[in-house]
Coordinates of C-alpha atoms in Angstrom, one line a residue:
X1 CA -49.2 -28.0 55.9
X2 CA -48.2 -28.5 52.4
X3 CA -46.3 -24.5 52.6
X4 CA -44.5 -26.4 55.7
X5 CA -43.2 -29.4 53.5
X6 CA -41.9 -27.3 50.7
X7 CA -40.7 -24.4 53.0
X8 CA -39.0 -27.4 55.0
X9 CA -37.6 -29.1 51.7
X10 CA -35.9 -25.7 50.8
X11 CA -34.7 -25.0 53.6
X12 CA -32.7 -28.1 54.4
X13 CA -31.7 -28.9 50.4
X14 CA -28.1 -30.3 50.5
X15 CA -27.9 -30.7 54.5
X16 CA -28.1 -34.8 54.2
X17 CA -30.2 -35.1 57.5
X18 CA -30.2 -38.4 59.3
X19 CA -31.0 -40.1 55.5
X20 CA -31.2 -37.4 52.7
X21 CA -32.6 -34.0 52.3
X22 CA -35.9 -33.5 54.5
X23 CA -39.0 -33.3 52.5
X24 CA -41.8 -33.5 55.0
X25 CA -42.4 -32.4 58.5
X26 CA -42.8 -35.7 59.6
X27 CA -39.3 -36.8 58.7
X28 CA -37.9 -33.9 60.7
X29 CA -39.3 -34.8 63.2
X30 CA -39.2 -39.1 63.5
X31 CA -37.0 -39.1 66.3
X32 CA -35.3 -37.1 68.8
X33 CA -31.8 -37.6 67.2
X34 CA -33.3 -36.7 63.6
X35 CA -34.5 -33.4 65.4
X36 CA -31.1 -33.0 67.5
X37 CA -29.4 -32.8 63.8
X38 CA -31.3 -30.5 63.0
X39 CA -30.8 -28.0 65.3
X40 CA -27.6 -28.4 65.6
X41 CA -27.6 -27.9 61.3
X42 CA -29.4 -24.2 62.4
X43 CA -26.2 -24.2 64.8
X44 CA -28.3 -24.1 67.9
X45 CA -26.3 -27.0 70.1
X46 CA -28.4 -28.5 72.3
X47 CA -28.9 -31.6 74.6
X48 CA -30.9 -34.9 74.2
X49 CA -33.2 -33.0 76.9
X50 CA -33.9 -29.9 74.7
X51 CA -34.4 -31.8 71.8
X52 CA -36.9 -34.4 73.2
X53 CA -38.9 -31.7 74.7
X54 CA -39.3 -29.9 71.5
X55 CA -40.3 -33.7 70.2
X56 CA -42.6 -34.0 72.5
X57 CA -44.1 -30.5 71.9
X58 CA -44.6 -31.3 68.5
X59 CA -45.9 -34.7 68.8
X60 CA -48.3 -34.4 71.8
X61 CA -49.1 -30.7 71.1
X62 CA -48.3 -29.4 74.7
X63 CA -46.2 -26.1 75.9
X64 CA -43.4 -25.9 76.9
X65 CA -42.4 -24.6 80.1
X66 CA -38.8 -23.4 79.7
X67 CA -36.8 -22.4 83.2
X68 CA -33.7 -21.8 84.1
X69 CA -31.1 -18.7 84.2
X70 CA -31.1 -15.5 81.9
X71 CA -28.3 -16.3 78.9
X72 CA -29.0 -19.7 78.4
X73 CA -31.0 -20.2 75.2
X74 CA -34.4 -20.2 76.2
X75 CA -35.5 -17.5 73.9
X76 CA -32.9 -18.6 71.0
X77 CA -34.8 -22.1 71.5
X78 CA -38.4 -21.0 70.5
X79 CA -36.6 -19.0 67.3
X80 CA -34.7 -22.2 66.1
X81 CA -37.6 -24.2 66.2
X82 CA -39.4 -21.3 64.4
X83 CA -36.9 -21.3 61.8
X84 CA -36.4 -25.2 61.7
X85 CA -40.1 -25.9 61.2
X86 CA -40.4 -23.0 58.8
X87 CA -43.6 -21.3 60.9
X88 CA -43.7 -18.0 61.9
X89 CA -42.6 -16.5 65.3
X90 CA -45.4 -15.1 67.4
X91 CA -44.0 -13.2 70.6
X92 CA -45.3 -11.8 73.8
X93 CA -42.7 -9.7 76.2
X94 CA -44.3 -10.0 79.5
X95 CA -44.1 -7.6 82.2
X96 CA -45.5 -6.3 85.6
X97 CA -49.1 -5.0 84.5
X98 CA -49.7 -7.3 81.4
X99 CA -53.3 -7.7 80.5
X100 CA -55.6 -9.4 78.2
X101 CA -55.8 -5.8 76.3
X102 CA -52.0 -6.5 75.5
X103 CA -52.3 -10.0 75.3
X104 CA -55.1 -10.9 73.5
X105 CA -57.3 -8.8 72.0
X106 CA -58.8 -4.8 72.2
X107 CA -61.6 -2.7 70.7
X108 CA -60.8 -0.5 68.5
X109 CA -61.4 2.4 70.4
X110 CA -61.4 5.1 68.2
X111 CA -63.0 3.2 65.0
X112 CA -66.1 3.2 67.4
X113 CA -65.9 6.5 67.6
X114 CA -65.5 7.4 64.5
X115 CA -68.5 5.5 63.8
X116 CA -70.7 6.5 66.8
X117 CA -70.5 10.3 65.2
X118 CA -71.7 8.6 61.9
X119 CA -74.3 7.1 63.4
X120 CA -75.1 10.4 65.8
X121 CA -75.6 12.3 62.1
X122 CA -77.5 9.4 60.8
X123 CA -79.6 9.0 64.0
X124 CA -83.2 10.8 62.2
X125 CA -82.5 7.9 59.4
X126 CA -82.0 5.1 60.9
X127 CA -85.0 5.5 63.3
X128 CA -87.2 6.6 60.2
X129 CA -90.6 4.3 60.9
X130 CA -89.8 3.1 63.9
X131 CA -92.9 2.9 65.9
X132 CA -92.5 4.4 69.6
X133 CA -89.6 3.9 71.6
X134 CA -89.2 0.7 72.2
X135 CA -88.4 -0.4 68.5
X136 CA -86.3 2.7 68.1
X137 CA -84.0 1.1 71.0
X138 CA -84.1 -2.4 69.3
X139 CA -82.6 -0.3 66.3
X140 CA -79.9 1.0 68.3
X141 CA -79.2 -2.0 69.7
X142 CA -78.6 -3.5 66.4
X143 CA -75.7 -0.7 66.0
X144 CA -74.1 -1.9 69.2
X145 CA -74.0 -5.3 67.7
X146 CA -71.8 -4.0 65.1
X147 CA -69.6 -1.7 66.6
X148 CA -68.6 -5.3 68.8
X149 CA -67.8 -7.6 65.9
X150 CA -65.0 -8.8 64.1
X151 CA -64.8 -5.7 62.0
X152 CA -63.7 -3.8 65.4
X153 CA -61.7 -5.9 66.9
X154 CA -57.8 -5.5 67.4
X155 CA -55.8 -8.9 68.1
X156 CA -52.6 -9.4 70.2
X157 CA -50.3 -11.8 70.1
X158 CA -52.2 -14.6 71.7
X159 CA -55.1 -14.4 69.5
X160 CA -52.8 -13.8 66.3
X161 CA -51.2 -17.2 66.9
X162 CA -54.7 -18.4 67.4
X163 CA -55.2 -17.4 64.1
X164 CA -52.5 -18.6 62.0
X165 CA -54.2 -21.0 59.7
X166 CA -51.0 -23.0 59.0
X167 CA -49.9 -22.8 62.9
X168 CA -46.6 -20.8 64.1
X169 CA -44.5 -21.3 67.1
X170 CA -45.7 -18.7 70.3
X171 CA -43.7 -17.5 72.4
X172 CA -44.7 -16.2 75.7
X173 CA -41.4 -14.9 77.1
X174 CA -40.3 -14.2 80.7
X175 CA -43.6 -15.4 82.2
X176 CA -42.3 -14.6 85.7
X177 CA -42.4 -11.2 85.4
X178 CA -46.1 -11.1 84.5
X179 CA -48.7 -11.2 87.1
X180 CA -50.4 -14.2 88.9
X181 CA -53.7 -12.9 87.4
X182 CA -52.2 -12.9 83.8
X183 CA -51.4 -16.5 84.1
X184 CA -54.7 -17.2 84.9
X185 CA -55.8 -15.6 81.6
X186 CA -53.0 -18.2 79.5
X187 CA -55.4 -21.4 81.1
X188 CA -57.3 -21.8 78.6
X189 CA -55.2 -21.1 75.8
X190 CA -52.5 -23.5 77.1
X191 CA -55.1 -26.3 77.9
X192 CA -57.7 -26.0 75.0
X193 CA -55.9 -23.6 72.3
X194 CA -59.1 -21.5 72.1
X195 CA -60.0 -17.9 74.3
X196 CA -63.4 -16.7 74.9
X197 CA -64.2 -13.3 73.7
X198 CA -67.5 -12.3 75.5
X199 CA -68.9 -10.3 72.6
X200 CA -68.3 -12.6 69.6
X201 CA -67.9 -16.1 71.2
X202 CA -65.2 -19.1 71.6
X203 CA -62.4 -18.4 68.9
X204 CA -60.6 -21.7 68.3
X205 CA -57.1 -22.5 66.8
X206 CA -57.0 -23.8 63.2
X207 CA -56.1 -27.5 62.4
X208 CA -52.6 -26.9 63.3
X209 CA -52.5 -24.9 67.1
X210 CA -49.3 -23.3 68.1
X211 CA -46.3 -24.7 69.3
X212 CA -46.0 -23.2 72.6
X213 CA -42.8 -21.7 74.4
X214 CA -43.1 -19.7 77.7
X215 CA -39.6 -18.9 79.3
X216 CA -38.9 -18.4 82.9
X217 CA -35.8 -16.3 84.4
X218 CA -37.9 -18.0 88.1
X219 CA -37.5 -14.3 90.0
X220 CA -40.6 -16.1 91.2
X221 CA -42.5 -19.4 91.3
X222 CA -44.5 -20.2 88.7
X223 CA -48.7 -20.9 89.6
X224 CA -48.4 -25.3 89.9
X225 CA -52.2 -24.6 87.1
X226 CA -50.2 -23.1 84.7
X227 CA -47.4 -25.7 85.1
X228 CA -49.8 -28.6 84.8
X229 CA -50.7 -27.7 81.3
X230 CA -46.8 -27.6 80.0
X231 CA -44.0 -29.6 79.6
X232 CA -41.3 -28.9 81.7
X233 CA -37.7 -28.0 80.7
X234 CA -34.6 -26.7 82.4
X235 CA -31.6 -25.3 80.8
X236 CA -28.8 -25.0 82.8
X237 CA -25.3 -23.6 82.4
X238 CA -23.7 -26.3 80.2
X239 CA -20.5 -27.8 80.9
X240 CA -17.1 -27.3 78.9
X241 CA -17.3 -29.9 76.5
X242 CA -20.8 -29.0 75.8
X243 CA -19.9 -25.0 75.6
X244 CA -17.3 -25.5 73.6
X245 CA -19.8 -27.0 70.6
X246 CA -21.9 -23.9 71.3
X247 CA -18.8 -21.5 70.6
X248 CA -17.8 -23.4 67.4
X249 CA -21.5 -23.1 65.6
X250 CA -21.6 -19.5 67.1
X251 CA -18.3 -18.4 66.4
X252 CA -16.6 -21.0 63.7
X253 CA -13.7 -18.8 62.8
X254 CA -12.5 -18.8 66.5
X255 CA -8.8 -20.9 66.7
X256 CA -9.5 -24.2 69.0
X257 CA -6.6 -23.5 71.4
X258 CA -8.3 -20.2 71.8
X259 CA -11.6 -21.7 72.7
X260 CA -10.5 -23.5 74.9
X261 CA -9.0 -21.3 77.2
X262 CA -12.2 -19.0 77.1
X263 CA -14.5 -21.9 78.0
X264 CA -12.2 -22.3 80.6
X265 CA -12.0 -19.2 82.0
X266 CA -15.8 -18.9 81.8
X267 CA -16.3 -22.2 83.7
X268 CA -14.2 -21.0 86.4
X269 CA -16.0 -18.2 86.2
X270 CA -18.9 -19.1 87.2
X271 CA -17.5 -21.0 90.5
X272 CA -17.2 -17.6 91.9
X273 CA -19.6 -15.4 94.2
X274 CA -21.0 -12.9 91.3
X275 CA -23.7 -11.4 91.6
X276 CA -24.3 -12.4 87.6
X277 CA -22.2 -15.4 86.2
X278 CA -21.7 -15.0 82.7
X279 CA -23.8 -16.8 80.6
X280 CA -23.8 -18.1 77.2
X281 CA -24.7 -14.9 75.2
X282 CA -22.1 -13.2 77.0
X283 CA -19.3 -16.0 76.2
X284 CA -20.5 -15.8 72.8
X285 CA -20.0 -12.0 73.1
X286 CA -16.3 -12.5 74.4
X287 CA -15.3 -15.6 71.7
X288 CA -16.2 -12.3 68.9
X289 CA -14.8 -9.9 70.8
X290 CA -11.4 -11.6 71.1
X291 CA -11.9 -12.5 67.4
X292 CA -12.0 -8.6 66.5
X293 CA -8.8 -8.1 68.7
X294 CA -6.8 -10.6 67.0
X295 CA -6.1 -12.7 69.9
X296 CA -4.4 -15.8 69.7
X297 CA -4.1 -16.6 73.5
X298 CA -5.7 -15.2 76.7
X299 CA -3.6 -13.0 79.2
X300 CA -4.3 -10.8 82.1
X301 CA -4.3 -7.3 80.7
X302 CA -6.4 -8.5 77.8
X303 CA -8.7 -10.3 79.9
X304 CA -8.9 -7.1 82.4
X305 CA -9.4 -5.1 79.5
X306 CA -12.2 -7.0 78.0
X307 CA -13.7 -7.8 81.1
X308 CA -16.6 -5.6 80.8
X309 CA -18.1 -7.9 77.6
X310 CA -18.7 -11.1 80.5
X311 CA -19.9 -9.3 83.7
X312 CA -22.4 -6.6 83.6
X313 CA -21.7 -5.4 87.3
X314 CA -18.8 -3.0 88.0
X315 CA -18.6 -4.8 92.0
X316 CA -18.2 -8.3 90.0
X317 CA -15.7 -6.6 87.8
X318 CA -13.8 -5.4 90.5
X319 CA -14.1 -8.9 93.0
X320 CA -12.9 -10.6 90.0
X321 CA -9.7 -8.2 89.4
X322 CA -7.8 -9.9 92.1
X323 CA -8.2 -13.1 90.6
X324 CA -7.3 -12.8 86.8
X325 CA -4.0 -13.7 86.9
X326 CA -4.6 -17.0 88.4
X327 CA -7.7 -17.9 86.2
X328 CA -5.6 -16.5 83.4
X329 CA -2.8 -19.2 83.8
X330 CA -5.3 -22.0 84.3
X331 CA -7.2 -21.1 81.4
X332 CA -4.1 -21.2 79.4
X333 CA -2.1 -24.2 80.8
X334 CA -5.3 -26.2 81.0

């Protein structure tokens, strides 16, 4: 934890946080406006929700269940607090198949191998004395000891943040899309911060266990076990006022009046039947790519031309056509 402090008093020199420059952990994190400040100091804007749940992560050492639509922040979440608490970032990608070979831990195959044949050239050697078959099989079975012990073993993500002897921040992205068996497998790591390897035993987190993220796009309902042993957030599309803050840390050199009409446009936007609203990585896309084209105030042809940065689906691009004009001259005379 001492690496933390001084990694944490470097980092934030010369900020003057809520009372000075932050020397300890402990300070960053003495309230939920102290941590708010902070976040918003690493230019990731976010609500008195977000913030308290990351407070309460830290404080009560629980998960974090983060749902809510794809372009939101959930995954620029889990790397702010990475960055803000100066741990590293431990990441799973989960998909349709995952399994604890992926997740957790493996053999390494072909080290056995490798040392089988040794061991296959060695055989007359190591048996040398052994007295009838029965001790020559104890023999071996001291060899199969070995090839199953720390010295073979490959970890994955889950065990890696296990490991981390000053703790790191996990996260375990796009849950949904993982399996209901592979949920199963996060139990015990999200209740107890330990896994059970059946050839070596109960490996345990260090003094400081992960700070947990696990995101959800909800393509499909998460198991009500797995939810039990998190916190729950939800991030939702955030309103102008609040979008507006997000473009200014995101894009500074982006002209007010300018902002404001893309916000608008955005929030009007998303009013509309698309198959895929925009969401907030995609109006930070648009507030650079206007930057690039020198705009200084939205209109139709620009907006048609530029469309393609905001909607990834050509029938939304077209459905939306009709109606640039009009969302144009709102934006604009908002």
């Amino acid at each position: 934890m001492a690496r933390l402090r001084f990694a944490l008093a470097e980092s934030h020199a010369g900020h003057g946080l809520a009372g000075g420059r932050v020397t300890d952990i402990a300070q960053l994190t003495e309230s939920v406006d102290t941590l708010k400040v902070s976040f918003e100091d690493h230019r990731y804007i976010c609500s008195n929700q977000i913030a308290t749940a990351v407070y309460l992560a830290f404080h009560l050492r629980k998960p974090v269940l983060i749902e809510g639509p794809p372009g939101v922040g959930k995954t620029e979440l889990a790397k702010t607090t990475s960055e803000l608490f100066a741990l590293p970032l431990i990441r799973l990608q989960c998909y349709e198949g995952l399994d604890e070979a992926k997740a957790i831990y493996e053999w390494k195959y072909g080290k056995q191998l490798l040392y089988t044949q040794v061991l296959k050239e060695t055989l007359d050697e190591v048996l040398q004395g052994a007295q009838g078959f029965a001790e020559s099989v104890t023999r071996l079975h001291e060899f199969g000891d070995i090839f199953f012990s720390e010295e073979f073993l490959e970890p994955r993500p889950l065990l890696k943040a296990l490991r981390e002897e000053e703790g790191c921040v996990l996260l375990i992205d796009e849950v949904d899309k993982s399996d209901h068996e592979f949920e199963s497998l996060l139990l015990e790591i999200l209740s107890d911060f330990q896994v059970s390897i059946p050839e070596i035993g109960t490996v345990k987190a260090h003094r400081d266990p992960p700070i947990v993220f696990l995101t959800s796009n909800n393509t499909r309902e998460i198991s009500d076990a797995l939810k039990r042993r998190c916190l729950h957030l939800y991030i939702p599309f955030p309103d102008a006022d609040l979008e507006q803050r997000i473009i200014h840390a995101r894009v500074p050199e982006i002209p007010p009046e300018l902002r404001r009409q893309l916000v608008t446009f955005i929030q009007d936007l998303r009013e509309l039947d698309l198959k895929k609203v925009p969401a907030i990585s995609e109006t930070i896309d648009w507030a650079r790519t206007l930057l690039l084209l020198h705009t200084e105030t939205l209109d139709p042809e620009l907006v048609r031309e530029t469309l393609n940065v905001i909607l990834k689906f050509q029938e939304d691009i077209e459905n939306v056509d009709a109606e640039i004009a009009a969302l144009t001259s709102k934006a604009v005379k908002a």
